[in-house]
Every structure is written in structure tokens, then in C-alpha cells.
CSV table of C-alpha atoms (C1' of nucleotides) in Angstrom, one decimal:
chain,number,residue,atom,x,y,z
A,52,MET,CA,212.6,179.1,100.6
A,53,GLY,CA,213.2,182.4,98.4
A,54,CYS,CA,216.1,182.2,97.2
A,55,ARG,CA,217.2,186.1,96.2
A,56,SER,CA,220.8,185.0,95.4
A,57,CYS,CA,218.5,183.7,92.0
A,58,GLU,CA,218.8,186.0,89.6
A,59,LYS,CA,217.1,185.4,86.6
A,60,PRO,CA,217.3,187.9,83.4
A,61,LYS,CA,213.1,188.3,82.1
A,62,MET,CA,213.2,186.1,78.9
A,63,ASN,CA,212.1,184.7,76.7
A,64,TYR,CA,211.3,181.1,78.1
A,65,ARG,CA,210.8,178.4,76.0
A,66,LYS,CA,208.0,175.9,76.5
A,67,GLY,CA,206.9,173.2,74.5
A,68,LEU,CA,208.5,169.6,74.7
A,69,TRP,CA,212.1,168.9,75.3
A,70,SER,CA,214.4,168.2,73.3
A,71,PRO,CA,216.5,165.6,74.2
A,72,GLU,CA,219.7,168.1,74.5
A,73,GLU,CA,217.7,169.8,76.7
A,74,ASP,CA,217.4,166.3,79.0
A,75,GLN,CA,220.2,165.9,78.3
A,76,ARG,CA,221.6,169.2,80.7
A,77,LEU,CA,218.9,169.4,82.3
A,78,ARG,CA,220.5,165.1,83.2
A,79,ASP,CA,223.4,166.6,83.0
A,80,TYR,CA,223.6,169.6,85.9
A,81,ILE,CA,221.4,167.3,88.4
A,82,LEU,CA,223.3,164.8,88.6
A,83,LYS,CA,226.4,167.0,89.1
A,84,HIS,CA,224.7,169.2,91.1
A,85,GLY,CA,222.4,168.1,92.9
A,86,LEU,CA,219.1,169.8,93.5
A,87,GLY,CA,218.3,173.1,94.5
A,88,CYS,CA,216.6,176.7,93.3
A,89,TRP,CA,215.3,174.9,90.4
A,90,SER,CA,214.4,179.4,89.0
A,91,ALA,CA,218.6,178.6,89.6
A,92,VAL,CA,219.0,175.9,87.4
A,93,PRO,CA,218.7,176.9,83.6
A,94,ALA,CA,220.9,179.8,83.4
A,95,LYS,CA,223.5,176.9,85.4
A,96,ALA,CA,222.5,173.6,82.8
A,97,GLY,CA,221.8,176.0,80.1
A,98,LEU,CA,218.9,175.9,78.5
A,99,GLN,CA,216.3,178.4,77.9
A,100,ARG,CA,213.2,176.9,80.4
A,101,ASN,CA,211.8,178.5,83.3
A,102,GLY,CA,212.9,177.0,86.7
A,103,LYS,CA,209.1,174.9,87.0
A,104,SER,CA,209.6,173.9,83.9
A,105,CYS,CA,212.8,172.0,84.4
A,106,ARG,CA,211.7,171.0,88.0
A,107,LEU,CA,209.0,169.6,85.8
A,108,ARG,CA,210.9,167.7,83.6
A,109,TRP,CA,212.3,166.2,85.8
A,110,ILE,CA,209.9,165.3,88.8
A,111,ASN,CA,208.1,163.7,85.4
A,112,TYR,CA,210.2,162.2,83.6
A,113,LEU,CA,214.1,162.7,84.5
A,114,ARG,CA,214.5,161.5,87.7
A,115,PRO,CA,215.9,158.6,89.1
A,116,GLY,CA,213.5,155.8,89.7
A,117,LEU,CA,210.5,156.3,87.6
A,118,LYS,CA,208.6,153.3,86.2
A,119,ARG,CA,207.0,153.9,83.0
A,120,GLY,CA,204.5,152.0,81.2
A,121,MET,CA,201.5,150.5,81.9
A,122,PHE,CA,199.9,150.2,85.7
A,123,SER,CA,200.0,146.7,87.2
A,124,GLN,CA,196.9,145.9,89.1
A,125,GLU,CA,197.4,146.4,91.9
A,126,GLU,CA,199.0,149.7,91.3
A,127,GLU,CA,195.4,150.5,89.7
A,128,ASP,CA,193.5,149.1,92.6
A,129,VAL,CA,195.5,151.3,94.7
A,130,VAL,CA,194.5,154.2,92.4
A,131,ILE,CA,190.8,153.6,92.8
A,132,ASN,CA,191.0,153.1,96.0
A,133,LEU,CA,192.8,156.2,97.3
A,134,GLN,CA,190.9,158.1,94.2
A,135,ALA,CA,188.0,157.3,96.4
A,136,LYS,CA,189.3,157.5,100.1
A,137,LEU,CA,191.2,160.6,99.2
A,138,GLY,CA,190.1,162.0,96.2
A,139,ASN,CA,192.1,164.4,93.6
A,140,LYS,CA,195.4,164.2,95.8
A,141,TRP,CA,197.3,163.0,92.7
A,142,SER,CA,200.3,163.8,95.6
A,143,GLN,CA,199.2,161.8,97.9
A,144,ILE,CA,197.5,159.1,96.1
A,145,ALA,CA,201.4,158.9,93.9
A,146,MET,CA,202.8,158.8,97.1
A,147,HIS,CA,201.5,155.5,96.9
A,148,LEU,CA,203.2,154.3,93.8
A,149,PRO,CA,206.5,154.5,94.0
A,150,GLY,CA,207.7,155.0,91.1
A,151,ARG,CA,204.8,157.3,90.0
A,152,THR,CA,204.4,160.5,89.4
A,153,ASP,CA,201.5,162.4,90.5
A,154,ASN,CA,201.1,163.8,86.6
A,155,GLU,CA,201.3,160.0,85.7
A,156,VAL,CA,199.2,158.9,87.6
A,157,LYS,CA,196.1,162.0,87.0
A,158,ASN,CA,196.7,161.5,83.5
A,159,TYR,CA,196.2,157.3,83.9
A,160,TRP,CA,192.6,158.8,86.1
A,161,ASN,CA,191.9,161.8,83.5
A,162,SER,CA,192.4,158.9,81.0
A,163,TYR,CA,191.5,155.2,81.6
A,164,LEU,CA,190.5,154.8,84.8
A,165,LYS,CA,187.3,157.6,85.6
A,166,LYS,CA,185.9,155.9,82.8
A,167,ARG,CA,185.9,153.1,84.3
A,168,VAL,CA,183.8,154.1,87.6
A,169,MET,CA,181.7,156.1,85.9
A,170,GLN,CA,180.4,153.5,83.7
A,171,ALA,CA,180.5,151.0,86.9
A,172,GLN,CA,178.9,153.8,88.2
A,173,GLY,CA,176.3,154.5,85.7
A,174,GLY,CA,174.8,151.2,85.9
A,175,SER,CA,171.4,150.2,88.2
A,176,ASN,CA,174.2,149.1,90.9
A,177,PRO,CA,176.6,151.9,92.3
A,178,LYS,CA,180.1,150.0,92.8
A,179,SER,CA,182.6,150.6,95.5
A,180,PRO,CA,186.2,150.8,95.2
A,181,THR,CA,186.6,147.7,97.0
A,182,GLU,CA,184.4,146.2,93.8
A,183,LEU,CA,185.4,148.4,91.4
A,184,THR,CA,188.5,146.5,92.6
A,185,SER,CA,187.0,143.1,92.4
A,186,MET,CA,185.5,144.0,89.0
A,187,SER,CA,188.5,145.3,87.9
A,188,THR,CA,190.5,141.5,88.4
A,189,THR,CA,187.4,139.6,87.4
A,190,GLU,CA,186.3,141.6,84.0
A,191,PRO,CA,189.3,140.6,82.2
A,192,SER,CA,187.9,141.9,79.0
A,193,MET,CA,186.7,145.0,79.6
A,194,SER,CA,189.7,147.2,79.8
A,195,MET,CA,191.2,145.8,77.5
A,196,SER,CA,188.2,146.0,75.0
A,197,MET,CA,188.4,150.0,75.6
A,198,HIS,CA,192.3,149.0,74.5
A,199,HIS,CA,192.6,147.6,72.5
A,200,HIS,CA,194.8,149.4,70.2
A,201,HIS,CA,197.8,152.0,70.8
A,202,HIS,CA,200.8,150.9,73.1
A,203,HIS,CA,199.0,151.0,76.1
A,204,VAL,CA,197.1,147.9,76.8
A,205,LYS,CA,196.1,147.4,80.2
A,206,ASN,CA,196.9,143.6,82.0
A,207,SER,CA,193.9,142.8,83.3
A,208,SER,CA,193.8,140.3,81.4
A,209,GLY,CA,192.3,137.2,82.0
A,210,SER,CA,193.7,138.0,85.5
A,211,THR,CA,192.9,135.2,87.4
A,212,THR,CA,194.4,137.9,91.0
A,213,THR,CA,191.4,137.3,94.1
A,214,SER,CA,189.5,140.2,94.5
A,215,HIS,CA,191.5,142.9,97.1
A,216,ASP,CA,188.7,142.8,99.6
A,217,GLN,CA,190.3,145.1,101.4
A,218,ASP,CA,190.6,149.8,102.4
A,219,ALA,CA,192.5,152.2,101.1
A,220,THR,CA,194.5,151.8,104.2
A,221,ASN,CA,195.6,148.1,103.3
A,222,VAL,CA,195.9,148.6,99.6
A,223,SER,CA,198.4,151.8,100.1
A,224,SER,CA,199.8,149.7,102.8
A,225,ASN,CA,201.1,147.1,101.0
A,226,ALA,CA,202.1,149.0,98.3
A,227,LEU,CA,204.6,150.3,100.5
A,228,SER,CA,205.6,147.0,102.1
A,229,ALA,CA,206.4,144.4,99.6
A,230,PRO,CA,203.4,143.6,97.5
A,231,PRO,CA,202.2,140.6,96.5
A,232,PRO,CA,203.5,139.3,93.5
A,233,LEU,CA,201.7,140.0,91.3
A,234,ALA,CA,199.4,136.9,89.8
A,235,GLN,CA,200.1,136.7,86.2
A,236,PRO,CA,197.8,134.6,83.8
A,237,PRO,CA,200.1,131.9,82.0
A,238,SER,CA,198.0,133.0,78.9
A,239,PHE,CA,199.1,137.0,79.2
A,240,ASP,CA,199.9,137.7,75.7
A,241,HIS,CA,203.0,140.7,76.3
A,242,GLN,CA,203.4,139.9,71.8
A,243,GLN,CA,200.2,142.6,72.6
A,244,ALA,CA,200.7,144.2,75.4
A,245,GLN,CA,204.0,146.0,75.5
A,246,PRO,CA,204.8,148.2,77.9
A,247,LYS,CA,207.1,150.8,76.9
A,248,SER,CA,209.0,151.4,80.6
A,249,PHE,CA,212.6,152.5,81.0
A,250,VAL,CA,213.8,154.2,84.6
A,251,PHE,CA,216.6,156.4,85.2
A,252,SER,CA,218.6,153.5,85.7
A,253,ASP,CA,218.3,153.5,81.2
A,254,TRP,CA,219.2,156.5,80.7
A,255,VAL,CA,222.4,156.9,83.1
A,256,PRO,CA,225.4,156.7,81.5
A,257,ALA,CA,227.9,153.9,81.3
A,258,PRO,CA,231.0,156.7,82.2
A,259,GLU,CA,232.7,155.6,79.1
A,260,SER,CA,230.0,155.1,76.0
A,261,TYR,CA,226.8,157.1,77.2
A,262,SER,CA,225.9,159.5,74.0
A,263,VAL,CA,222.5,161.0,73.4
A,264,SER,CA,222.4,159.6,70.4
A,265,ALA,CA,223.0,155.4,72.2
A,266,HIS,CA,219.5,157.0,73.3
A,267,TRP,CA,217.7,158.8,70.7
A,268,PRO,CA,217.5,158.6,67.1
A,269,ALA,CA,220.7,160.2,65.5
A,270,SER,CA,217.8,162.5,63.4
A,271,THR,CA,216.9,164.6,66.9
A,272,ALA,CA,219.5,164.0,68.8
A,273,SER,CA,222.3,166.1,66.9
A,274,SER,CA,220.2,170.0,65.9
A,275,GLY,CA,219.4,172.0,68.0
A,276,ASN,CA,215.6,173.2,67.3
A,277,VAL,CA,214.5,169.6,67.6
A,278,THR,CA,211.0,168.7,67.4
A,279,PRO,CA,211.1,165.1,68.9
A,280,SER,CA,207.9,164.3,68.1
A,281,HIS,CA,205.1,163.6,70.8
A,282,GLY,CA,205.4,162.2,74.2
A,283,GLY,CA,203.6,158.9,73.4
A,284,ALA,CA,206.2,158.3,69.9
A,285,PHE,CA,208.5,159.6,72.3
A,286,GLY,CA,208.2,156.8,75.2
A,287,ASP,CA,208.1,154.3,72.0
A,288,GLN,CA,211.0,155.6,70.5
A,289,MET,CA,213.0,155.7,73.7
A,290,SER,CA,211.3,151.9,74.2
A,291,GLY,CA,212.1,151.1,70.4
A,292,SER,CA,216.0,152.8,70.3
A,293,TYR,CA,217.2,150.7,72.7
A,294,GLY,CA,218.3,149.7,69.6
A,295,ALA,CA,221.5,147.4,70.4
A,296,LEU,CA,221.8,148.4,73.6
A,297,PRO,CA,220.6,144.9,75.8
A,298,PRO,CA,216.8,145.4,77.0
A,299,PRO,CA,216.9,146.9,80.0
A,300,PRO,CA,216.1,144.3,82.6
A,301,HIS,CA,212.4,145.4,83.8
A,302,GLN,CA,211.4,145.4,79.5
A,303,ASP,CA,209.0,143.5,80.5
A,304,HIS,CA,207.6,145.0,83.6
A,305,GLN,CA,204.9,143.0,84.0
A,306,ALA,CA,206.2,139.6,83.2
A,307,ALA,CA,209.3,141.0,86.3
A,308,GLY,CA,205.9,141.8,88.0
A,309,ALA,CA,205.2,138.7,88.9
A,310,ALA,CA,208.2,138.1,90.4
A,311,THR,CA,209.7,141.0,92.0
A,312,GLY,CA,206.2,142.9,92.8
A,313,ILE,CA,205.7,146.0,91.2
A,314,ALA,CA,207.6,149.9,91.7
A,315,GLY,CA,210.2,149.0,90.6
A,316,SER,CA,212.0,147.7,94.1
A,317,GLY,CA,215.2,146.9,92.9
A,318,TYR,CA,215.7,148.7,90.2
A,319,PHE,CA,217.2,151.0,92.2
A,320,ASP,CA,219.9,148.9,93.5
A,321,LEU,CA,221.2,149.8,89.9
A,322,LEU,CA,222.5,152.5,90.7
A,323,ASN,CA,224.9,154.4,92.9
A,324,MET,CA,223.1,157.7,93.2
A,325,GLY,CA,223.2,158.9,96.7
A,326,ASP,CA,224.0,162.4,96.4
A,327,ILE,CA,221.5,162.5,93.9
A,328,TYR,CA,219.2,161.4,96.0
A,329,GLY,CA,220.4,163.1,98.9
A,330,GLY,CA,219.3,166.7,97.0
A,331,PHE,CA,215.4,165.0,96.4
A,332,THR,CA,213.2,167.0,98.0
A,333,SER,CA,210.1,165.7,97.0
A,334,THR,CA,207.0,164.3,99.1
A,335,ASN,CA,207.7,160.7,96.5
A,336,ASP,CA,211.4,161.0,96.7
A,337,ASP,CA,210.7,160.8,100.3
A,338,LEU,CA,209.2,157.9,99.6
A,339,LEU,CA,211.2,156.6,97.1
A,340,PHE,CA,214.6,156.9,98.7
B,149,DA,C1',193.9,157.5,50.3
B,150,DA,C1',192.7,160.9,53.8
B,151,DC,C1',189.8,162.4,56.4
B,152,DC,C1',187.7,162.1,61.8
B,153,DG,C1',187.6,160.7,66.2
B,154,DC,C1',189.7,158.8,70.7
B,155,DA,C1',193.4,157.8,73.4
B,156,DA,C1',197.0,158.4,75.7
B,157,DC,C1',200.0,161.5,77.7
B,158,DA,C1',203.8,165.7,78.0
B,159,DA,C1',203.1,170.4,79.3
B,160,DC,C1',201.5,174.8,80.1
B,161,DC,C1',198.8,177.6,83.8
B,162,DG,C1',196.8,179.3,88.0
B,163,DC,C1',196.4,179.1,92.6
B,164,DA,C1',197.9,178.5,97.5
B,165,DA,C1',201.5,177.1,100.9
B,166,DA,C1',205.6,177.7,102.5
B,167,DG,C1',209.8,180.2,103.7
B,168,DG,C1',213.6,183.4,103.7
B,169,DG,C1',215.1,188.6,103.7
C,114,DT,C1',204.7,191.2,110.4
C,115,DC,C1',205.1,192.0,105.4
C,116,DC,C1',206.5,191.5,101.3
C,117,DC,C1',209.0,188.8,97.9
C,118,DT,C1',210.1,184.2,96.0
C,119,DT,C1',209.8,179.9,95.0
C,120,DT,C1',208.2,175.4,95.2
C,121,DG,C1',204.1,172.3,94.6
C,122,DC,C1',200.0,170.7,93.1
C,123,DG,C1',195.6,170.2,91.0
C,124,DG,C1',193.1,171.7,86.6
C,125,DT,C1',193.4,172.1,81.6
C,126,DT,C1',195.2,172.4,77.1
C,127,DG,C1',198.4,170.7,73.2
C,128,DT,C1',200.0,167.6,70.1
C,129,DT,C1',200.5,163.0,68.3
C,130,DG,C1',199.8,158.7,66.9
C,131,DC,C1',196.1,155.0,65.8
C,132,DG,C1',192.3,152.9,64.1
C,133,DG,C1',188.6,153.5,61.3
C,134,DT,C1',184.9,155.0,58.3
DNA sequence: AACCGCAACAACCGCAAAGGG
DNA sequence: TCCCTTTGCGGTTGTTGCGGT
């Protein structure tokens, strides 16, 4: 494991949000060389980041197959069930949610699901995870009211999904295999709930036409000392900055999910990335590819 | 219009495990 | 076997935007 050949001079590593240029450099490097010794990546890719930061950025943001945007009802159920079963083993939970990172799952839990569970357990009748799951599918107004603003409007409005009376294992196995189609209420307001979702395929250059500015606002794509806006807005910009580009096929993955299920399955087909996949080492990647 | 609180999420930090020399 | 480095993981923090007052 040790990579003594990866000599790295002690330097002041850049911290904070990644600029589009840094993303581009890292992405280009990985696409070209595959995954190897992370500690060597910054120097070789011309980045003033430490390897750890590069690894995190790749895993959580740049990696192929990442599915961003809202969690589907099924994904939510999986998280709730597995969290109850495994505890805060986010990496393990994320393994059951293809396209999701442990960080994303963790954030989603901490910022949303945990409150819901606490709220449910705070009542006179503490609910089991299964009950919670059922609740999540039968209380259309709850999460919607909790997320009445921001872009993160949960898709639990009026879901007619039948309650998933199954244990986490079953849930996870469902998630691993072909997931059932999402029961999407016809009245779901996709205008209101605008998922910001994109996957790596959106980034992969059409070789002759790709440029950073095609995906990033020119103002942030041109200078070296850019300070990109916060991630949330970042994501919004991503979604919004497709501009003339055709909308990604999964842009409305909640709707698409009704036909294709969760996990972005099928998105991967858009790419021929065998070289990259071959270099993947993380458990998530093992699962995904 | 300004301020405040909340929510979302990217990224950092620290620790432990893994593995090579 | 020990030491050192890298990697992986979970907890936590920082930043930003939005809605409400």
C-alpha cells in the first residue's frame, strides 16, 4: 500500500472549494492515467491539493456514475432501514445505493432523515424503521412541508407506494437488483421539485467540443483564483448552466425513475469508460462497476 | 432593505486499518 | 516484526443561499 515512490514535497496545500479548473485537471488526469497513488496525483495533475483532498473530490463529485439530486423514495427507505440496522456505517449503506456516496448519504441523513426519525420516535409510539418507511410513504405532506423551500424538495408528496414491509436485507437486495419502478403520483409537481441532478456522463467531453466553459459559467471558468459559489449553488449552476447543451437524459430522474428505477442504471451505458473502471478500488466502485 | 435562522452540502479533520519495505 | 505511508471512514465544520421577520 505504501507508495514510497510517491515523493511529495511539503507544501501549502490549497483548501476549500474546488475551482472548475481544478476539477478539470483532476478529471483529465484520472481519465488519462486511471486511479493509482493518490498522494502522487496532485503533483502529476498539477494541483495544489493534497492527495486526500483529490481522492475525496473524485469519490464524492467527479467519479463516473454518480447520481446527484434528490433521493428517491426507495433510496430513502433503504437509508432508513439500513441506518437502523447498521448504524452510521455510511459506506456500507452507500453500497446499497448505487450512484450515491457515503458522504451524500451521511449528509442526507444528518440534514433530513435523522430529524424525521427523531420526530417519529419522539412521539408516544416510537416507530420502527419499517413503520417509518411506511410513514414516509403515507405522509405526503410531511417532508414536503419540511422542505418547503430550497431546491431540495423531497419526493414524498402523495406517493402511493405501498408500504415496504420488509427488513433491511430485503430492501437492500431490492436496491441491488433491478429496483421496482417508482410509484410516481401523477400529480407530482416536477416544476416545483426541481432535482439538480447530473452524473459524470454530463461531464465527459464530447472530444471535439468539450470545454470547461461549456459547463461552467465563464466567470468562474476563466480565472485561476476563482472562488466558486457554494456547492449547493454550484450544483444549481451545474443544472442551470447546461445552457445550450441538451438536458441530460436523467435531468428529471424522479420522473425517469418511474420508468427506469433508481440508481441511474443505464446511465453508465452512455460511456465507454472501461479504463477508468478498471482502476477503481473503492467498495462503492466495486459495487457499481 | 437588512438582518437572522435554517437548510443543504462540500470539504476538512482525525483516527484506524491495510499493506509495503 | 516494526515502521511508515496510504487509504478509507465517520464526525464535524464552514460556506452559501433562501425564506421569514
